[in-house]
XYZ file of C-alpha atoms in Angstrom:
568
model
C 50.686 194.581 129.193
C 46.971 194.865 128.460
C 47.722 197.170 125.502
C 50.165 194.594 124.105
C 47.571 191.821 124.340
C 44.976 194.088 122.751
C 47.286 194.862 119.824
C 48.176 191.200 119.220
C 44.519 190.191 119.504
C 43.500 192.795 116.926
C 46.200 191.531 114.563
C 45.077 187.913 114.681
C 41.344 188.610 114.647
C 41.857 190.457 111.367
C 44.455 188.041 109.972
C 42.393 184.865 110.462
C 39.628 185.480 107.904
C 42.091 186.810 105.317
C 44.260 183.696 105.626
C 41.182 181.519 105.153
C 40.554 183.313 101.855
C 44.196 182.850 100.787
C 44.091 179.158 101.679
C 40.737 178.621 99.953
C 41.969 179.994 96.633
C 45.610 178.845 96.964
C 46.994 182.395 96.958
C 50.333 183.651 98.384
C 49.920 184.376 102.089
C 52.423 187.241 102.456
C 50.202 189.870 100.721
C 47.317 188.836 102.977
C 49.489 189.141 106.099
C 50.512 192.648 105.090
C 46.927 193.606 104.170
C 45.839 192.353 107.588
C 48.535 194.536 109.132
C 47.317 197.599 107.240
C 43.766 197.051 108.514
C 45.069 196.272 112.014
C 47.063 199.518 111.991
C 43.922 201.584 111.486
C 42.084 199.464 114.067
C 44.809 200.005 116.675
C 44.642 203.736 116.070
C 40.929 203.496 116.792
C 41.731 201.826 120.113
C 44.215 204.570 120.963
C 47.321 202.381 120.571
C 50.310 204.373 119.304
C 53.096 203.398 116.906
C 55.586 202.851 119.738
C 53.740 199.699 120.750
C 53.845 198.393 117.174
C 57.578 199.127 117.035
C 58.080 197.167 120.248
C 56.138 194.186 118.878
C 58.175 194.340 115.680
C 61.491 194.318 117.551
C 60.635 191.284 119.666
C 59.010 189.502 116.734
C 62.093 189.958 114.555
C 64.371 188.914 117.424
C 62.525 185.628 117.851
C 62.606 184.992 114.112
C 66.344 185.627 114.036
C 66.602 183.097 116.872
C 64.831 180.489 114.729
C 67.217 181.276 111.860
C 70.206 180.668 114.128
C 68.718 177.332 115.184
C 68.328 176.235 111.570
C 71.813 177.080 110.275
C 73.419 174.110 108.539
C 77.156 174.799 108.527
C 77.929 171.820 106.283
C 75.575 173.145 103.624
C 76.979 176.648 104.089
C 80.562 175.462 103.568
C 79.689 173.623 100.352
C 78.992 176.868 98.451
C 80.447 179.446 100.839
C 83.124 180.898 98.571
C 80.706 181.728 95.767
C 78.022 182.926 98.178
C 80.479 185.254 99.893
C 81.243 186.957 96.593
C 77.544 187.289 95.750
C 76.647 188.573 99.222
C 79.509 191.064 99.423
C 78.899 192.149 95.841
C 75.264 192.877 96.666
C 76.122 194.856 99.753
C 78.889 196.897 98.131
C 77.287 197.657 94.764
C 73.609 197.903 95.717
C 74.410 199.580 99.030
C 76.611 202.166 97.327
C 73.924 202.831 94.724
C 71.366 203.219 97.504
C 73.495 205.741 99.352
C 74.393 207.637 96.166
C 70.831 207.833 94.843
C 69.539 208.925 98.249
C 72.053 211.769 98.421
C 71.128 212.843 94.880
C 67.479 212.908 95.986
C 68.366 215.301 98.786
C 68.698 212.940 101.746
C 71.351 213.759 104.352
C 74.439 211.483 104.096
C 73.889 210.005 107.555
C 70.312 209.030 106.660
C 71.378 207.843 103.205
C 73.482 205.136 104.885
C 70.333 203.577 106.337
C 68.638 203.624 102.943
C 71.702 201.969 101.409
C 71.601 199.223 104.038
C 67.890 198.675 103.367
C 68.612 198.229 99.659
C 71.634 195.962 100.151
C 70.453 193.362 102.674
C 68.056 190.503 101.873
C 65.533 188.896 104.198
C 66.323 185.630 105.941
C 62.702 185.358 107.079
C 61.205 185.657 103.620
C 64.019 183.649 102.066
C 63.731 180.699 104.463
C 59.921 180.743 104.424
C 59.766 180.776 100.609
C 62.800 178.559 100.059
C 61.923 175.809 102.507
C 61.003 173.386 99.720
C 64.289 174.004 97.945
C 66.230 173.588 101.188
C 64.402 170.342 101.958
C 65.106 169.056 98.448
C 68.731 170.173 98.835
C 68.883 172.034 95.553
C 71.930 174.123 94.709
C 69.884 177.307 94.529
C 68.497 176.631 98.016
C 72.040 176.258 99.317
C 73.245 179.381 97.524
C 70.353 181.604 98.577
C 70.405 180.544 102.225
C 74.199 180.946 102.356
C 74.051 184.404 100.762
C 71.535 185.362 103.424
C 73.732 183.817 106.124
C 76.757 185.880 105.063
C 74.634 189.010 104.843
C 73.116 188.370 108.268
C 76.556 188.129 109.847
C 77.402 191.515 108.337
C 73.974 192.823 109.354
C 74.695 191.927 112.974
C 77.864 194.004 112.753
C 75.780 196.891 111.365
C 73.272 196.449 114.202
C 76.050 196.562 116.796
C 77.749 199.619 115.269
C 74.704 201.691 114.369
C 72.928 200.743 117.585
C 75.483 202.753 119.542
C 74.252 205.974 117.914
C 77.836 207.103 117.376
C 80.894 206.203 115.325
C 83.359 206.812 118.148
C 85.863 203.994 118.520
C 85.210 203.303 122.212
C 81.448 202.606 122.117
C 81.680 200.779 118.785
C 84.510 198.522 119.994
C 82.608 197.789 123.207
C 79.433 196.864 121.304
C 81.310 194.551 118.924
C 83.142 193.008 121.875
C 79.874 192.264 123.677
C 78.451 190.742 120.512
C 81.462 188.491 119.993
C 81.341 187.485 123.657
C 77.703 186.385 123.278
C 78.514 184.335 120.178
C 81.493 182.743 121.940
C 79.221 181.920 124.889
C 76.722 180.412 122.441
C 79.442 178.126 121.084
C 80.330 176.921 124.590
C 76.677 176.318 125.485
C 76.106 174.400 122.264
C 79.178 172.255 122.793
C 78.998 171.524 126.520
C 75.587 172.424 127.952
C 72.900 171.619 125.377
C 73.296 167.823 125.518
C 73.263 168.023 129.323
C 69.881 169.777 129.136
C 68.713 167.002 126.793
C 69.797 164.291 129.233
C 68.134 166.050 132.168
C 64.904 166.482 130.169
C 64.875 162.787 129.326
C 62.071 161.956 126.895
C 60.089 165.117 127.643
C 59.888 167.452 124.647
C 58.078 169.993 126.803
C 61.033 170.216 129.196
C 63.434 170.585 126.277
C 61.369 173.434 124.817
C 61.216 175.065 128.261
C 64.994 174.748 128.576
C 65.542 176.301 125.146
C 63.151 179.164 125.886
C 65.050 179.756 129.128
C 68.315 179.948 127.188
C 66.711 182.399 124.761
C 65.528 184.593 127.635
C 68.985 184.455 129.217
C 70.749 185.539 126.011
C 68.237 188.329 125.328
C 68.625 189.486 128.932
C 72.401 189.455 128.582
C 72.158 191.541 125.402
C 69.913 194.107 127.094
C 72.220 194.219 130.121
C 75.197 194.830 127.818
C 73.294 197.610 126.054
C 73.246 195.970 122.606
C 70.331 194.932 120.413
C 68.221 191.999 121.596
C 68.438 190.680 118.019
C 72.123 189.888 118.604
C 71.238 188.009 121.783
C 68.490 186.090 119.974
C 70.856 185.123 117.150
C 73.445 183.895 119.659
C 70.749 181.886 121.457
C 69.849 180.226 118.150
C 73.471 179.214 117.634
C 73.538 177.862 121.192
C 70.706 175.391 120.572
C 71.545 174.520 116.944
C 71.652 170.734 116.831
C 70.707 167.617 114.902
C 66.932 167.804 114.244
C 66.677 163.983 114.136
C 68.067 163.634 117.660
C 65.727 166.310 119.055
C 62.801 165.967 116.647
C 60.079 166.971 119.127
C 62.001 170.077 120.168
C 62.585 171.305 116.631
C 59.002 170.619 115.594
C 57.890 172.761 118.520
C 60.330 175.532 117.604
C 59.108 175.433 114.014
C 55.563 176.096 115.206
C 56.810 179.020 117.286
C 58.662 180.353 114.240
C 55.526 180.189 112.103
C 53.645 182.169 114.747
C 56.207 184.952 114.746
C 56.474 184.932 110.952
C 52.808 185.922 110.985
C 53.455 188.582 113.639
C 56.336 189.981 111.595
C 54.451 190.397 108.330
C 51.351 191.785 110.025
C 53.509 194.266 111.926
C 55.074 195.474 108.670
C 51.608 196.218 107.336
C 50.630 197.992 110.556
C 53.675 200.274 110.342
C 52.878 201.507 106.811
C 52.020 205.193 106.606
C 50.229 205.788 103.324
C 51.432 208.728 101.229
C 48.851 211.402 100.377
C 46.354 209.820 102.798
C 48.151 210.215 106.112
C 50.850 212.751 105.194
C 51.099 216.037 103.284
C 51.826 216.303 99.582
C 55.495 217.341 99.751
C 56.352 214.715 102.353
C 54.361 212.093 100.440
C 56.196 212.787 97.188
C 59.562 212.459 98.937
C 58.459 209.240 100.590
C 57.177 207.717 97.331
C 60.362 208.647 95.449
C 62.629 207.160 98.132
C 60.535 204.007 98.458
C 60.407 203.656 94.668
C 64.194 203.917 94.418
C 64.573 201.238 97.106
C 62.108 198.956 95.331
C 63.911 199.263 91.989
C 67.295 198.577 93.592
C 65.929 195.611 95.525
C 63.644 194.009 92.945
C 65.585 194.727 89.746
C 69.215 195.684 90.373
C 69.970 193.237 93.185
C 68.692 190.099 91.367
C 70.395 191.166 88.135
C 73.700 191.665 89.962
C 73.391 188.345 91.809
C 72.626 186.524 88.562
C 75.629 188.101 86.861
C 77.981 187.160 89.727
C 76.801 183.545 89.839
C 77.030 183.226 86.055
C 80.558 184.572 86.239
C 81.350 181.914 88.863
C 80.214 179.220 86.441
C 76.731 178.371 87.680
C 74.154 177.529 85.058
C 71.665 180.246 84.223
C 68.626 178.620 85.829
C 70.385 178.156 89.171
C 71.763 181.706 89.024
C 68.420 183.274 88.129
C 66.279 181.369 90.624
C 68.806 182.035 93.379
C 68.692 185.747 92.557
C 64.887 185.733 92.716
C 65.187 184.471 96.293
C 66.987 187.560 97.587
C 64.801 190.304 96.103
C 63.408 191.794 99.314
C 64.345 194.188 102.120
C 65.865 192.446 105.137
C 64.336 192.240 108.608
C 67.751 193.330 109.893
C 67.392 196.525 107.875
C 64.065 197.085 109.636
C 65.611 196.545 113.063
C 68.360 199.015 112.175
C 65.762 201.498 110.923
C 63.658 201.110 114.082
C 66.691 201.688 116.295
C 67.683 204.700 114.195
C 64.183 206.192 114.467
C 64.095 205.725 118.241
C 67.447 207.505 118.730
C 66.586 210.216 116.194
C 69.214 209.204 113.606
C 66.669 209.203 110.757
C 63.510 211.179 110.080
C 60.009 209.776 110.093
C 59.883 210.228 106.303
C 62.954 208.063 105.694
C 61.662 205.435 108.133
C 58.257 205.368 106.419
C 59.961 204.994 103.023
C 61.936 201.978 104.275
C 58.798 200.354 105.722
C 56.823 200.982 102.530
C 59.621 199.534 100.373
C 59.894 196.519 102.694
C 56.184 195.797 102.412
C 56.202 196.136 98.621
C 59.304 193.977 98.106
C 58.039 191.245 100.420
C 54.836 191.069 98.408
C 56.692 191.062 95.078
C 59.170 188.505 96.431
C 56.374 186.111 97.378
C 55.032 186.449 93.829
C 58.439 186.091 92.152
C 59.043 182.893 94.147
C 55.644 181.538 93.198
C 56.192 182.215 89.497
C 59.990 181.965 89.380
C 60.038 179.283 86.704
C 57.815 181.365 84.415
C 59.977 184.437 85.009
C 63.100 182.445 84.209
C 61.645 181.066 80.991
C 60.501 184.580 79.998
C 64.021 185.964 80.451
C 65.615 183.044 78.576
C 63.158 183.350 75.694
C 64.342 186.931 75.143
C 67.996 185.946 75.052
C 68.903 187.975 78.151
C 70.925 185.219 79.833
C 74.174 183.703 78.526
C 74.900 180.015 79.035
C 77.324 178.988 81.778
C 78.338 175.415 82.557
C 81.616 175.866 84.420
C 80.415 174.365 87.695
C 78.799 171.333 86.044
C 81.965 170.627 84.054
C 84.207 171.069 87.099
C 82.112 168.987 89.482
C 81.050 166.181 87.137
C 82.884 162.992 86.177
C 81.372 160.987 83.306
C 83.332 158.512 81.154
C 83.474 159.636 77.539
C 82.435 156.230 76.203
C 79.497 155.747 78.606
C 76.544 154.140 76.803
C 73.614 151.777 77.349
C 73.567 153.045 80.924
C 71.010 153.959 83.585
C 70.635 157.627 84.568
C 69.724 157.914 88.259
C 68.418 161.305 89.385
C 69.068 161.890 93.091
C 71.417 160.127 95.499
C 69.247 159.714 98.559
C 68.147 156.420 100.104
C 66.501 155.142 96.924
C 69.297 156.434 94.711
C 71.879 154.540 96.776
C 69.927 151.313 96.424
C 69.663 151.755 92.673
C 73.419 152.308 92.450
C 74.052 149.159 94.499
C 71.703 147.209 92.225
C 73.442 148.488 89.082
C 76.847 147.556 90.481
C 75.624 144.088 91.455
C 74.350 143.585 87.888
C 77.470 145.143 86.362
C 75.191 147.717 84.736
C 76.777 151.082 83.772
C 75.116 154.098 85.376
C 75.488 157.817 86.040
C 74.053 159.721 89.006
C 72.643 163.236 88.645
C 72.769 165.050 91.993
C 71.932 168.706 92.602
C 73.288 169.107 96.125
C 76.919 170.276 96.350
C 77.056 169.043 99.944
C 76.669 165.495 98.604
C 79.225 165.984 95.860
C 82.157 164.301 97.615
C 79.976 161.443 98.859
C 78.726 160.701 95.348
C 82.236 161.019 93.923
C 83.581 158.489 96.439
C 80.731 155.989 96.114
C 79.730 156.192 92.431
C 81.487 155.429 89.176
C 79.997 158.391 87.289
C 78.235 161.561 88.407
C 76.835 164.842 87.137
C 76.353 167.621 89.685
C 73.675 169.712 88.008
C 70.040 170.693 87.733
C 67.743 168.041 86.235
C 65.558 170.878 84.930
C 68.324 171.996 82.554
C 69.159 170.448 79.174
C 72.948 170.623 79.603
C 72.815 168.388 82.675
C 71.330 165.628 80.538
C 73.817 166.222 77.751
C 76.567 165.833 80.327
C 74.995 162.544 81.447
C 75.062 161.359 77.809
C 71.348 160.589 78.033
C 71.084 160.001 74.270
C 72.974 156.745 74.774
C 71.104 155.719 77.955
C 68.682 152.796 78.192
C 66.747 153.936 81.293
C 66.168 157.155 83.260
C 65.118 156.721 86.890
C 64.169 159.803 88.923
C 64.060 159.325 92.699
C 63.008 162.959 93.275
C 59.501 163.346 94.669
C 58.812 166.527 92.717
C 56.031 166.822 90.170
C 57.810 169.646 88.350
C 60.997 167.583 87.980
C 59.015 164.565 86.769
C 57.137 166.643 84.204
C 60.338 168.291 83.027
C 62.060 164.934 82.494
C 59.131 163.684 80.437
C 59.151 166.884 78.365
C 62.566 165.920 76.950
C 62.611 163.716 73.867
C 64.612 160.863 75.379
C 65.058 157.535 73.606
C 65.383 155.925 77.039
C 62.370 154.817 79.065
C 61.625 157.038 82.056
C 60.591 156.056 85.576
C 59.536 159.018 87.712
C 57.816 159.771 91.033
C 54.602 161.578 91.928
C 52.974 162.794 95.120
C 49.327 162.173 94.198
C 47.441 159.495 92.274
C 45.956 161.946 89.746
C 49.400 163.340 88.956
C 50.715 159.790 88.526
C 48.009 159.086 85.942
C 48.869 162.294 84.083
C 52.574 161.378 84.041
C 51.777 157.944 82.622
C 49.748 159.588 79.880
C 52.702 161.901 79.223
C 54.900 158.917 78.409
C 56.341 157.601 81.664
C 57.137 153.882 81.714
C 56.312 153.684 85.412
C 55.336 156.212 88.109
C 56.307 155.527 91.713
C 53.727 156.693 94.233
C 55.387 156.552 97.698
C 52.208 155.957 99.712
C 51.029 153.205 97.369
C 54.442 151.541 97.303
C 54.713 151.710 101.086
C 51.292 150.093 101.445
C 52.141 147.306 99.003
C 55.467 146.680 100.733
C 53.756 146.474 104.125
C 51.215 143.962 102.811
C 54.029 141.839 101.332
C 55.907 141.894 104.643
C 52.804 140.846 106.579
C 52.130 137.992 104.135
C 55.723 136.771 104.404
C 55.523 136.983 108.184
C 52.252 135.037 108.383
C 53.403 132.381 105.899
C 56.676 131.858 107.733
C 58.906 133.125 104.915
C 60.113 135.951 107.169
C 60.729 135.982 110.907
C 59.942 138.895 113.210
C 63.642 139.335 113.907
C 64.454 139.490 110.177
C 61.693 142.036 109.553
C 62.881 144.185 112.443
C 66.514 143.987 111.311
C 65.565 144.885 107.727
C 63.581 147.896 108.910
C 66.417 149.059 111.137
C 68.781 148.800 108.172
C 66.388 150.864 106.006
C 66.061 153.578 108.632
C 69.799 153.683 109.247
C 70.458 154.000 105.518
C 68.003 156.896 105.337
C 69.611 158.584 108.358
C 73.089 158.146 106.854
C 71.976 159.769 103.593
C 70.675 162.796 105.515
C 73.415 163.083 108.134
C 76.016 165.075 106.115
C 73.568 167.964 105.858
C 72.720 168.099 109.541
C 76.110 168.421 111.205
């Protein structure tokens, strides 16, 4: 136990100053986590701590992160793009995995070990994807839905791989038993989620601490059950996440606490990856180093180049526009944490050599660094590819999902159908003003279709979406999206219509006004002005306390209703 605490302490003592540097200069944090891990690895060697301890930390860290992924699964969002995501996920696994196995065999790797290299190339990381995609998921963009659903499908298959390969044999009996235990845990998770979780909530009352304690107890019980059954603790952690998956609004304190725990173990995970790196030519001989570099290089090329290109091609073929397809593909360009768990288990049972394991770890570290950079500069990468004519146009999904009258003119274009978008639609209908709603979330598609006269389901960053909305004949464009990039993009178009956009900061609002915006909504400023107006009305007797309370309740309920379809 003391060695474990020493190792974790070393990791965070080294990580702290590096993160301060990253934060000070607004740099991606993942490379700094991995650099901290590299330094911590040498430091732990100095303290006499062996690699087995680091492997143990990695296994439990990944298990807890998989638990947080299970908690955050949004099945409604998954269903909205599941068919297309299934094809992309299975296409990745089959094509990239096969290439990984084939190339490994050509490079002289034994077929049994080549399977593990193929898995490492095929699977994408939920941890990196969710950490880097959180903004897109919060904004409910199509690419956020697609990427998270691709990772969800892959993770389900990865759990099957973990169960099968964790047995150390391909005999039918042990494999069937492992899969049976895994399915039993997931079935138990469903029953707990349906019948027990709310009971725990009622017993905990208003105490978030008791709820967190109850959830941690469930996690420990599922991990213990997995260990007792002889299967990977990652499967137990995933089942535990499904067991406590619930509406974040109803249990806000609990999920905020779990998010903090997740962030802690995200740091542990990345630092551990760095600590497990064995540097070629520095810590190993020349022949072994060359083999390791070649294998890791092949994995990196398959993961960073082939996998995104394949994903983009599949999504384009399914009719998604090129920006959505490309940015989704740039979200799955890393080695999966499940591949690392599989590799760790394989190393411990002697199924793969140390060289193959080191190659997988090295490729994982490199692709997680490159993935953090590709996410940071994804828009620039997309524009670079488009400028060279490497991407064909595809508008099948926009055409299929959208419904705009051919003769629509002198209308208002409303971007986003959240709380503010709904109010704008109601106002337009009250004034008998034609309008069209642009919405980028497929999970809202049916809601918008039922409640609005005209809609375009597409990306406001793409020209074709505006052509579909017949913006050339519009009189006003109103963006309800609190995204500076979206606001700037709208103003970059040469619209005849006046544009009202939103900004997060006062300086940005001034810049958008200078760029041609008619009006820039600043949420904090508007909220302050509205509060002052309410107080004045209350003091002057134009508004009663009961009316103010009822109006606020109506506002909050409207906001909750607009979010609810994505949380079930």
